Every structure is written in structure tokens, then in C-alpha cells.
């Protein structure tokens, strides 16, 4: 049975932090109790997505589809809409590879939702970057693992095991209806950030946010003028 809760993007101001935490994101789940420990999907070797890995794309009404290329074996996504949803058949970043999201619009703040629709955990082990005004979302109901050598520098960053509707995301507001999905996978999955991982947000308007019933984070988190 799917879990549905309304979630409003709010932040608690925080300096640069290095911390380890195990928590329930009650602001997102409305005070739901912790789920019993459930094993993550066994990882398969991560493969960087390409244009061929895209299942579908949606943008806001006046936008157009992104330009997705693979320069030097890396991933570059030129965003051409204020709000873009990309459903990937797998969204991973191998350790020595990079994914970049470029603002190809005239707007100063835009957002992209990268939804992994595979049955595997997303492994973000390499480099993730974006233009300063890009809010990068990664959503996977089967869990997200950030590796010890991961290095992220984005405008804003949202990692979530709970899903947001395309309509809410494309509307570009601050209220989202989050769901665990039809099989409830998102209500049992975890976000894990390994020691040594570095996450920096330096623009945009959403800060650094993780949404999951279980979060284990042991890394360096830096928000320049934003919240974490």
C-alpha cells in the first residue's frame, strides 16, 4: 500500500558540518515510526547513464527536452526547461566518472528530477556537478548509496527514496506529495553516505535535503548561503 504525505520545502539553518546520523525524517513522513531493518537491493556494478538509458522525459509547458551527451565518457545534461523530470533505466555514477547538469535556460533557478526506475539501488560514487542555479534531485525507491570518494558540487541537492508526482515537480512550487510507491519500497529503503564523501551546495534555493525513513550519513556537508 502506498504511503502519501504532503511535504513542504523548509530548512533549518546550519553551518558546515561533519557528522554521522541515524534518523527518521519526520518532517517528510508526518511522524511515521521507523521501519524494521530491511536489506538494500544487492548492488550491481554501477554504469553511468547515457541518452540510451532514458526511459522518458517531461518538462514544464514552455520547456523543451534536455540535450544529453557523453563527453569523454562522462554525462552532461543541458537543461532547457525550468523544471525537468527524467526517468532513467538506472541512475549511477561510477567512482572515476562524472555527471553534470548545465543550465541552458535564461532562468536563474531551475530544477531537474532524476528518477531511477530500475529495481536497483542508485550508487553515486563519483563526481556530481551542476550550474549554480540548478537544483538536482535524485530519487530511487530502492535506496541511494553515496560512496567514500563521491564529490558533489551543485546549486541545490535533494536525495530521496520517496517519490514526488510529476505534476507537483513540474509546477515548480514548494509543496510536494511524497509517496512510497505501489509496493511500498520507498518506505523501507535507506540513504547511506559513506565517510569521505563531500557534498557542497552553492546556489539555488533548496539547500541540501535528504528524505528517507532511514538515513546514515558520515561525510562532509557544506552549504554556502543555504541550509543543510
Coordinates of N, CA and C in Angstrom, one line a residue:
X1 N 0.8 -1.2 0.0 CA 0.0 0.0 0.0 C 0.9 1.2 0.0
X2 N 0.6 2.2 -0.8 CA 1.4 3.4 -1.0 C 1.2 4.3 0.2
X3 N 2.3 4.9 0.6 CA 2.3 5.9 1.7 C 2.3 7.3 1.0
X4 N 1.4 8.2 1.4 CA 1.3 9.5 0.8 C 1.4 10.6 2.0
X5 N 2.2 11.5 1.8 CA 2.3 12.6 2.8 C 2.6 13.9 2.0
X6 N 2.1 15.0 2.5 CA 2.5 16.3 1.9 C 3.8 16.8 2.6
X7 N 4.7 17.3 1.8 CA 6.0 17.8 2.2 C 6.2 19.2 1.7
X8 N 6.5 20.1 2.6 CA 6.8 21.5 2.2 C 8.3 21.7 2.4
X9 N 8.9 22.3 1.4 CA 10.4 22.5 1.4 C 10.7 23.6 2.5
X10 N 11.2 23.2 3.6 CA 11.6 24.1 4.6 C 13.0 23.7 5.1
X11 N 13.8 24.6 5.7 CA 15.1 24.3 6.0 C 15.4 24.8 7.5
X12 N 16.4 24.2 8.1 CA 17.0 24.6 9.4 C 18.4 25.0 9.1
X13 N 18.7 26.3 9.4 CA 20.0 26.8 9.1 C 21.1 26.0 9.8
X14 N 22.2 25.8 9.1 CA 23.3 25.0 9.6 C 24.6 25.4 9.0
X15 N 25.7 25.4 9.8 CA 27.0 25.7 9.3 C 27.5 24.5 8.6
X16 N 28.8 24.6 8.1 CA 29.5 23.4 7.6 C 29.5 22.3 8.6
X17 N 29.2 21.1 8.2 CA 29.1 20.0 9.2 C 29.8 18.8 8.8
X18 N 30.4 18.1 9.7 CA 30.8 16.7 9.5 C 30.1 15.9 10.6
X19 N 29.3 14.9 10.2 CA 28.5 14.3 11.2 C 28.1 12.9 10.8
X20 N 27.8 12.1 11.7 CA 27.2 10.7 11.5 C 25.8 10.7 12.1
X21 N 24.8 10.3 11.4 CA 23.5 10.4 11.9 C 22.6 9.2 11.5
X22 N 21.7 8.8 12.3 CA 20.7 7.8 12.0 C 19.4 8.4 12.5
X23 N 18.5 8.7 11.5 CA 17.3 9.4 11.9 C 16.2 9.1 11.0
X24 N 15.0 9.5 11.5 CA 13.8 9.4 10.7 C 13.4 10.9 10.3
X25 N 13.2 11.1 9.0 CA 12.8 12.4 8.5 C 11.4 12.6 8.7
X26 N 11.0 13.0 10.0 CA 9.6 13.1 10.3 C 8.9 14.3 9.6
X27 N 9.7 15.3 9.2 CA 9.1 16.4 8.5 C 8.5 16.0 7.2
X28 N 9.1 14.9 6.6 CA 8.6 14.4 5.3 C 7.6 13.4 5.5
X29 N 7.7 12.6 6.6 CA 6.8 11.4 6.7 C 5.7 11.7 7.7
X30 N 5.6 12.8 8.3 CA 4.5 13.1 9.2 C 4.6 12.3 10.5
X31 N 5.8 12.0 11.0 CA 6.0 11.3 12.2 C 5.8 9.8 12.1
X32 N 6.0 9.2 11.0 CA 5.9 7.8 10.8 C 7.0 7.1 11.6
X33 N 6.7 6.0 12.3 CA 7.7 5.3 13.1 C 8.7 4.6 12.2
X34 N 9.9 4.3 12.7 CA 10.9 3.7 12.0 C 10.5 2.3 11.5
X35 N 10.8 2.0 10.2 CA 10.5 0.7 9.7 C 11.5 -0.3 10.2
X36 N 11.2 -1.6 10.2 CA 12.2 -2.6 10.6 C 13.3 -2.6 9.6
X37 N 14.5 -3.0 10.1 CA 15.6 -3.0 9.2 C 15.4 -3.9 8.0
X38 N 15.6 -3.4 6.8 CA 15.4 -4.1 5.6 C 16.6 -4.0 4.7
X39 N 17.1 -5.1 4.2 CA 18.3 -5.1 3.4 C 18.1 -4.3 2.1
X40 N 19.1 -3.5 1.7 CA 19.1 -2.8 0.5 C 19.2 -3.9 -0.7
X41 N 18.7 -3.5 -1.8 CA 18.9 -4.3 -3.0 C 20.4 -4.5 -3.2
X42 N 20.8 -5.8 -3.5 CA 22.2 -6.1 -3.7 C 22.8 -5.3 -4.8
X43 N 23.8 -4.4 -4.6 CA 24.3 -3.6 -5.7 C 24.9 -4.4 -6.9
X44 N 24.6 -3.9 -8.1 CA 25.3 -4.4 -9.3 C 26.3 -3.4 -9.7
X45 N 27.3 -3.8 -10.5 CA 28.3 -2.8 -10.9 C 27.7 -1.6 -11.5
X46 N 28.0 -0.4 -11.0 CA 27.3 0.9 -11.5 C 27.8 1.2 -12.9
X47 N 26.8 1.7 -13.7 CA 27.1 2.1 -15.1 C 26.5 3.5 -15.2
X48 N 27.3 4.5 -15.7 CA 26.9 5.8 -15.9 C 25.8 5.9 -17.0
X49 N 24.7 6.6 -16.7 CA 23.6 6.7 -17.7 C 24.0 7.4 -19.0
X50 N 23.4 7.2 -20.1 CA 23.6 7.8 -21.3 C 22.2 8.2 -21.9
X51 N 22.2 8.8 -23.1 CA 20.9 9.1 -23.7 C 20.1 7.8 -23.9
X52 N 20.7 6.7 -24.2 CA 20.0 5.5 -24.4 C 19.4 4.9 -23.1
X53 N 19.9 5.4 -22.0 CA 19.3 4.9 -20.7 C 18.1 5.6 -20.3
X54 N 17.7 6.7 -21.0 CA 16.5 7.5 -20.7 C 15.2 6.7 -21.1
X55 N 14.3 6.6 -20.1 CA 13.0 5.9 -20.4 C 12.0 6.9 -20.9
X56 N 12.0 8.1 -20.2 CA 11.0 9.1 -20.6 C 11.5 10.5 -20.0
X57 N 11.0 11.6 -20.6 CA 11.3 12.9 -20.2 C 10.0 13.7 -20.2
X58 N 9.8 14.6 -19.2 CA 8.8 15.5 -19.1 C 9.3 16.9 -18.7
X59 N 8.8 18.0 -19.2 CA 9.2 19.3 -18.8 C 8.0 20.2 -18.6
X60 N 8.2 21.3 -18.0 CA 7.1 22.3 -17.8 C 6.6 22.7 -19.2
X61 N 5.5 23.4 -19.3 CA 4.8 23.6 -20.5 C 5.6 24.4 -21.6
X62 N 6.4 25.4 -21.2 CA 7.2 26.2 -22.1 C 8.6 25.6 -22.3
X63 N 8.9 24.5 -21.7 CA 10.3 24.0 -21.8 C 10.4 23.0 -22.9
X64 N 11.6 22.6 -23.2 CA 11.9 21.6 -24.2 C 12.8 20.5 -23.6
X65 N 12.9 19.4 -24.2 CA 13.7 18.2 -23.7 C 15.2 18.6 -23.5
X66 N 15.8 18.0 -22.6 CA 17.3 18.3 -22.4 C 18.1 17.7 -23.4
X67 N 19.3 18.3 -23.6 CA 20.3 17.7 -24.5 C 21.3 16.8 -23.7
X68 N 21.3 15.6 -24.0 CA 22.1 14.6 -23.2 C 23.2 14.1 -24.0
X69 N 24.4 14.3 -23.5 CA 25.6 13.9 -24.3 C 26.6 13.1 -23.3
X70 N 27.6 12.5 -23.9 CA 28.5 11.8 -23.1 C 30.0 12.2 -23.5
X71 N 30.4 13.4 -23.1 CA 31.7 13.9 -23.5 C 32.8 13.1 -22.6
X72 N 33.8 12.6 -23.3 CA 34.9 11.9 -22.6 C 34.4 10.8 -21.7
X73 N 33.3 10.2 -22.0 CA 32.9 9.1 -21.2 C 32.1 9.5 -20.0
X74 N 31.8 10.8 -19.8 CA 31.0 11.3 -18.7 C 29.6 11.7 -19.2
X75 N 28.8 12.1 -18.3 CA 27.4 12.5 -18.6 C 27.2 14.0 -18.5
X76 N 26.7 14.6 -19.5 CA 26.4 16.1 -19.5 C 24.9 16.2 -19.9
X77 N 24.1 16.9 -19.1 CA 22.7 17.1 -19.4 C 22.5 18.7 -19.4
X78 N 22.2 19.2 -20.6 CA 21.9 20.6 -20.8 C 20.4 20.7 -20.6
X79 N 20.0 21.4 -19.5 CA 18.6 21.5 -19.2 C 18.0 22.7 -20.0
X80 N 16.8 22.5 -20.6 CA 16.2 23.5 -21.5 C 14.8 23.9 -21.0
X81 N 14.6 23.6 -19.7 CA 13.3 23.9 -19.1 C 13.5 24.3 -17.7
X82 N 12.6 25.1 -17.1 CA 12.7 25.4 -15.7 C 12.6 24.2 -14.8
X83 N 11.7 23.2 -15.2 CA 11.6 22.0 -14.4 C 11.5 20.8 -15.4
X84 N 12.4 19.9 -15.1 CA 12.5 18.7 -16.0 C 12.5 17.4 -15.1
X85 N 11.7 16.4 -15.6 CA 11.7 15.1 -15.0 C 12.3 14.1 -16.0
X86 N 13.4 13.4 -15.5 CA 14.0 12.4 -16.4 C 13.8 11.0 -15.7
X87 N 13.2 10.1 -16.3 CA 13.1 8.7 -15.8 C 14.2 7.9 -16.5
X88 N 15.1 7.5 -15.6 CA 16.3 6.7 -16.1 C 16.1 5.2 -15.8
X89 N 16.6 4.4 -16.7 CA 16.6 2.9 -16.5 C 17.7 2.5 -15.6
X90 N 18.2 3.4 -14.9 CA 19.3 3.3 -13.9 C 20.1 4.6 -13.8
X91 N 20.2 5.1 -12.6 CA 21.0 6.3 -12.4 C 22.1 6.1 -11.4
X92 N 23.3 6.0 -11.9 CA 24.5 5.7 -11.1 C 25.6 6.6 -11.6
X93 N 26.6 6.8 -10.7 CA 27.8 7.5 -11.1 C 29.0 6.7 -10.6
X94 N 29.7 5.9 -11.5 CA 30.9 5.2 -11.1 C 31.9 6.0 -10.5
X95 N 32.9 5.4 -9.8 CA 33.8 6.1 -9.0 C 34.7 7.1 -9.8
X96 N 35.1 6.8 -10.9 CA 36.0 7.7 -11.7 C 35.3 8.4 -12.8
X97 N 34.0 8.5 -12.7 CA 33.2 9.2 -13.8 C 32.4 10.4 -13.2
X98 N 31.8 11.2 -14.1 CA 31.1 12.4 -13.6 C 29.8 12.6 -14.3
X99 N 28.9 13.3 -13.6 CA 27.6 13.7 -14.2 C 27.5 15.2 -13.9
X100 N 27.1 15.9 -15.0 CA 27.0 17.4 -14.9 C 25.6 17.8 -15.4
X101 N 25.0 18.8 -14.7 CA 23.7 19.3 -15.2 C 23.9 20.8 -15.4
X102 N 23.7 21.2 -16.6 CA 24.0 22.6 -17.1 C 22.7 23.3 -17.3
X103 N 22.7 24.6 -16.9 CA 21.5 25.4 -17.1 C 21.6 26.0 -18.5
X104 N 20.7 25.5 -19.3 CA 20.7 26.0 -20.7 C 19.5 27.0 -20.9
X105 N 18.9 27.5 -19.9 CA 17.8 28.4 -19.9 C 18.2 29.8 -19.6
X106 N 17.3 30.8 -19.7 CA 17.5 32.1 -19.3 C 17.1 32.3 -17.8
X107 N 16.6 31.3 -17.1 CA 16.2 31.4 -15.7 C 17.4 31.2 -14.8
X108 N 17.4 31.9 -13.7 CA 18.5 31.8 -12.7 C 18.4 30.5 -11.8
X109 N 17.1 30.0 -11.6 CA 16.9 28.9 -10.8 C 16.0 27.9 -11.5
X110 N 16.6 26.7 -11.7 CA 15.8 25.6 -12.4 C 16.0 24.3 -11.6
X111 N 15.2 23.3 -11.9 CA 15.3 22.0 -11.2 C 15.2 20.8 -12.1
X112 N 15.9 19.7 -11.8 CA 15.8 18.5 -12.5 C 15.6 17.4 -11.6
X113 N 14.6 16.5 -11.8 CA 14.3 15.3 -11.1 C 14.9 14.1 -11.8
X114 N 15.9 13.4 -11.3 CA 16.4 12.2 -11.9 C 15.8 11.0 -11.1
X115 N 14.8 10.4 -11.8 CA 14.2 9.2 -11.1 C 14.7 7.9 -11.7
X116 N 15.3 7.1 -10.8 CA 15.8 5.8 -11.2 C 14.6 4.8 -11.1
X117 N 14.2 4.3 -12.2 CA 13.1 3.4 -12.2 C 13.5 1.9 -12.3
X118 N 14.8 1.7 -12.1 CA 15.2 0.3 -12.1 C 14.9 -0.4 -10.8
X119 N 15.2 -1.6 -10.6 CA 15.0 -2.3 -9.3 C 16.2 -2.3 -8.5
X120 N 17.2 -1.5 -8.8 CA 18.5 -1.5 -8.1 C 18.7 -0.2 -7.3
X121 N 19.5 -0.3 -6.3 CA 20.0 0.9 -5.6 C 20.8 1.8 -6.4
X122 N 20.6 3.1 -6.3 CA 21.5 4.1 -7.0 C 22.8 4.2 -6.3
X123 N 23.9 4.0 -7.0 CA 25.2 4.1 -6.5 C 25.9 5.4 -7.0
X124 N 26.1 6.4 -6.2 CA 26.7 7.6 -6.6 C 28.1 7.7 -6.0
X125 N 29.0 7.2 -6.8 CA 30.4 7.0 -6.3 C 31.4 8.0 -6.8
X126 N 31.0 8.8 -7.8 CA 31.9 9.7 -8.5 C 31.6 11.1 -8.2
X127 N 31.7 11.9 -9.3 CA 31.5 13.4 -9.3 C 30.1 13.8 -9.8
X128 N 29.5 14.6 -9.1 CA 28.2 15.2 -9.5 C 28.2 16.7 -9.4
X129 N 28.0 17.4 -10.5 CA 28.1 18.8 -10.5 C 26.9 19.4 -11.3
X130 N 26.7 20.7 -11.1 CA 25.7 21.4 -11.8 C 26.1 22.9 -11.9
X131 N 25.4 23.6 -12.7 CA 25.4 25.1 -12.7 C 24.9 25.6 -11.3
X132 N 25.3 26.8 -10.9 CA 24.9 27.2 -9.5 C 23.4 27.3 -9.3
X133 N 22.6 27.6 -10.3 CA 21.2 27.8 -10.1 C 20.4 26.5 -10.3
X134 N 21.0 25.4 -10.4 CA 20.3 24.1 -10.7 C 20.1 23.3 -9.4
X135 N 18.8 23.0 -9.1 CA 18.5 22.1 -8.0 C 18.4 20.7 -8.6
X136 N 19.4 19.8 -8.2 CA 19.5 18.4 -8.7 C 18.8 17.5 -7.7
X137 N 17.8 16.8 -8.2 CA 17.1 15.8 -7.4 C 17.5 14.4 -7.9
X138 N 17.7 13.5 -7.0 CA 17.9 12.0 -7.3 C 16.9 11.3 -6.5
X139 N 16.0 10.5 -7.1 CA 15.0 9.8 -6.4 C 15.1 8.3 -6.8
X140 N 15.2 7.4 -5.8 CA 15.2 6.0 -6.1 C 14.5 5.3 -4.9
X141 N 13.4 4.6 -5.1 CA 12.6 3.9 -4.1 C 13.4 2.7 -3.5
X142 N 14.4 2.3 -4.2 CA 15.2 1.1 -3.8 C 16.5 1.5 -3.0
X143 N 16.6 2.8 -2.7 CA 17.7 3.3 -1.9 C 18.8 4.0 -2.7
X144 N 19.6 4.8 -2.0 CA 20.7 5.6 -2.6 C 21.9 5.4 -1.7
X145 N 23.0 5.1 -2.4 CA 24.3 4.9 -1.7 C 25.3 6.0 -2.3
X146 N 25.9 6.8 -1.4 CA 26.9 7.8 -1.8 C 28.3 7.2 -1.3
X147 N 29.2 7.0 -2.2 CA 30.4 6.4 -1.9 C 31.5 7.3 -1.2
X148 N 32.5 6.7 -0.7 CA 33.5 7.5 0.1 C 34.3 8.4 -0.7
X149 N 34.4 8.2 -2.0 CA 35.1 9.2 -2.9 C 34.2 10.1 -3.7
X150 N 32.9 10.1 -3.4 CA 32.0 10.9 -4.1 C 32.2 12.4 -3.8
X151 N 32.1 13.2 -4.8 CA 32.3 14.6 -4.6 C 31.2 15.4 -5.4
X152 N 30.3 16.0 -4.7 CA 29.2 16.7 -5.3 C 29.3 18.2 -5.1
X153 N 29.1 19.0 -6.1 CA 29.0 20.4 -6.0 C 27.9 20.9 -6.9
X154 N 26.7 21.2 -6.3 CA 25.5 21.5 -7.1 C 24.9 22.8 -6.6
X155 N 24.0 23.4 -7.3 CA 23.2 24.5 -6.9 C 22.5 24.2 -5.6
X156 N 21.7 23.1 -5.7 CA 20.9 22.5 -4.6 C 20.9 21.0 -4.8
X157 N 20.7 20.2 -3.7 CA 20.7 18.8 -3.9 C 19.6 18.2 -3.0
X158 N 18.7 17.3 -3.6 CA 17.7 16.6 -2.9 C 17.9 15.1 -3.2
X159 N 18.1 14.3 -2.2 CA 18.2 12.9 -2.4 C 17.0 12.3 -1.6
X160 N 16.3 11.4 -2.3 CA 15.0 10.9 -1.7 C 14.7 9.4 -2.1
X161 N 14.2 8.6 -1.2 CA 13.7 7.3 -1.5 C 12.2 7.4 -1.7
X162 N 11.6 8.5 -1.4 CA 10.2 8.7 -1.6 C 10.0 9.5 -2.9
X163 N 8.9 9.1 -3.6 CA 8.6 9.7 -4.9 C 7.8 11.0 -4.8
X164 N 8.0 11.9 -5.8 CA 7.1 13.1 -5.9 C 6.4 13.0 -7.2
X165 N 5.2 13.4 -7.3 CA 4.4 13.3 -8.5 C 5.1 14.3 -9.6
X166 N 5.0 13.9 -10.8 CA 5.5 14.7 -11.9 C 4.8 16.1 -11.9
X167 N 3.5 16.0 -11.7 CA 2.7 17.3 -11.7 C 3.2 18.3 -10.6
X168 N 3.4 17.8 -9.4 CA 3.9 18.7 -8.4 C 5.3 19.2 -8.7
X169 N 6.2 18.4 -9.2 CA 7.5 18.8 -9.6 C 7.5 19.8 -10.7
X170 N 6.7 19.6 -11.7 CA 6.7 20.4 -12.9 C 6.1 21.8 -12.6
X171 N 5.2 21.8 -11.6 CA 4.6 23.0 -11.2 C 5.6 24.0 -10.6
X172 N 6.7 23.5 -10.1 CA 7.7 24.3 -9.6 C 7.5 25.0 -8.2
X173 N 6.5 24.5 -7.5 CA 6.2 25.1 -6.2 C 7.1 24.5 -5.1
X174 N 6.7 24.7 -3.8 CA 7.4 24.2 -2.7 C 6.7 23.1 -1.9
X175 N 5.5 22.8 -2.4 CA 4.7 21.7 -1.7 C 4.7 20.5 -2.6
X176 N 5.0 19.3 -2.1 CA 5.1 18.1 -2.8 C 4.4 17.0 -2.1
X177 N 3.7 16.2 -2.8 CA 3.1 15.0 -2.2 C 4.0 13.8 -2.5
X178 N 4.6 13.3 -1.4 CA 5.5 12.2 -1.5 C 4.9 10.9 -1.3
X179 N 5.3 9.9 -2.0 CA 4.7 8.5 -2.0 C 5.8 7.5 -1.9
X180 N 5.5 6.4 -1.2 CA 6.5 5.3 -1.1 C 6.4 4.4 -2.3
X181 N 5.4 4.6 -3.2 CA 5.2 3.8 -4.4 C 4.2 2.6 -4.1
X182 N 3.8 2.0 -5.2 CA 2.8 1.0 -5.1 C 3.2 -0.2 -4.2
X183 N 4.5 -0.6 -4.3 CA 4.9 -1.7 -3.5 C 5.5 -1.3 -2.1
X184 N 5.5 0.0 -1.8 CA 5.9 0.5 -0.5 C 7.4 0.4 -0.4
X185 N 8.2 0.2 -1.5 CA 9.7 0.1 -1.4 C 10.3 1.3 -0.7
X186 N 9.8 2.5 -1.1 CA 10.4 3.8 -0.6 C 10.2 4.0 0.9
X187 N 9.3 3.3 1.5 CA 9.0 3.4 2.9 C 10.0 2.5 3.7
X188 N 10.8 1.7 3.1 CA 11.7 0.8 3.8 C 13.1 1.0 3.4
X189 N 13.4 1.8 2.4 CA 14.8 2.0 1.8 C 15.5 3.0 2.6
X190 N 16.8 3.1 2.4 CA 17.7 4.0 3.1 C 18.6 4.8 2.2
X191 N 19.0 5.9 2.7 CA 20.1 6.7 2.1 C 21.3 6.6 2.9
X192 N 22.4 6.1 2.3 CA 23.7 5.9 3.1 C 24.8 6.8 2.4
X193 N 25.4 7.6 3.3 CA 26.5 8.4 2.8 C 27.8 8.0 3.5
X194 N 28.8 7.5 2.8 CA 30.0 6.9 3.4 C 30.9 8.0 3.9
X195 N 31.7 7.7 4.9 CA 32.8 8.6 5.3 C 33.7 8.9 4.2
X196 N 34.0 10.2 4.1 CA 34.9 10.7 3.0 C 34.1 11.4 1.9
X197 N 32.8 11.1 1.8 CA 32.0 11.8 0.8 C 31.9 13.3 1.0
X198 N 31.9 14.1 0.0 CA 31.8 15.5 0.1 C 30.7 16.1 -0.7
X199 N 29.8 16.8 0.0 CA 28.6 17.4 -0.7 C 28.6 18.9 -0.4
X200 N 28.6 19.7 -1.5 CA 28.6 21.2 -1.4 C 27.4 21.7 -2.2
X201 N 26.6 22.5 -1.6 CA 25.6 23.3 -2.4 C 25.9 24.7 -2.3
X202 N 25.8 25.4 -3.5 CA 26.3 26.8 -3.5 C 25.5 27.7 -4.3
X203 N 24.2 27.4 -4.5 CA 23.3 28.3 -5.3 C 21.9 27.8 -5.2
X204 N 21.0 28.3 -6.0 CA 19.7 27.8 -6.0 C 18.9 28.2 -4.7
X205 N 17.9 27.4 -4.4 CA 17.0 27.9 -3.3 C 16.5 26.7 -2.4
X206 N 17.1 25.5 -2.6 CA 16.6 24.4 -1.8 C 17.6 23.8 -0.8
X207 N 18.8 24.2 -0.9 CA 19.8 23.7 0.0 C 20.1 22.2 -0.2
X208 N 20.5 21.5 0.9 CA 20.8 20.1 0.8 C 19.8 19.3 1.7
X209 N 19.1 18.5 1.0 CA 18.0 17.8 1.7 C 18.1 16.3 1.4
X210 N 17.9 15.4 2.4 CA 17.7 14.0 2.3 C 16.4 13.6 2.9
X211 N 15.7 12.8 2.1 CA 14.3 12.3 2.5 C 14.3 10.8 2.4
X212 N 14.2 10.2 3.6 CA 14.1 8.7 3.6 C 13.7 8.3 5.1
X213 N 13.1 7.1 5.2 CA 12.8 6.6 6.6 C 14.1 6.4 7.4
X214 N 15.1 6.0 6.7 CA 16.4 5.7 7.3 C 17.5 6.4 6.6
X215 N 18.3 7.2 7.4 CA 19.4 7.9 6.8 C 20.7 7.7 7.6
X216 N 21.7 7.2 7.0 CA 23.0 7.1 7.7 C 24.0 7.9 6.9
X217 N 24.4 9.0 7.5 CA 25.3 10.0 6.8 C 26.6 10.2 7.6
X218 N 27.7 10.0 7.0 CA 29.0 10.2 7.6 C 29.9 10.8 6.5
X219 N 29.8 12.1 6.3 CA 30.5 12.8 5.3 C 30.7 14.3 5.6
X220 N 31.2 15.0 4.6 CA 31.3 16.5 4.8 C 30.2 17.2 4.0
X221 N 29.4 18.0 4.7 CA 28.3 18.7 4.1 C 28.5 20.2 4.2
X222 N 28.5 20.9 3.1 CA 28.7 22.3 3.1 C 27.7 23.0 2.3
X223 N 27.0 24.0 3.0 CA 26.0 24.8 2.3 C 26.5 26.3 2.3
X224 N 26.7 26.8 1.1 CA 27.1 28.2 1.0 C 25.9 29.1 0.9
X225 N 25.5 29.8 1.9 CA 24.4 30.7 1.9 C 23.1 29.9 1.9
X226 N 23.1 28.6 2.2 CA 21.9 27.8 2.2 C 21.8 27.0 3.4
X227 N 20.9 26.0 3.4 CA 20.7 25.2 4.6 C 21.0 23.7 4.3
X228 N 21.3 23.0 5.3 CA 21.6 21.5 5.2 C 20.9 20.8 6.3

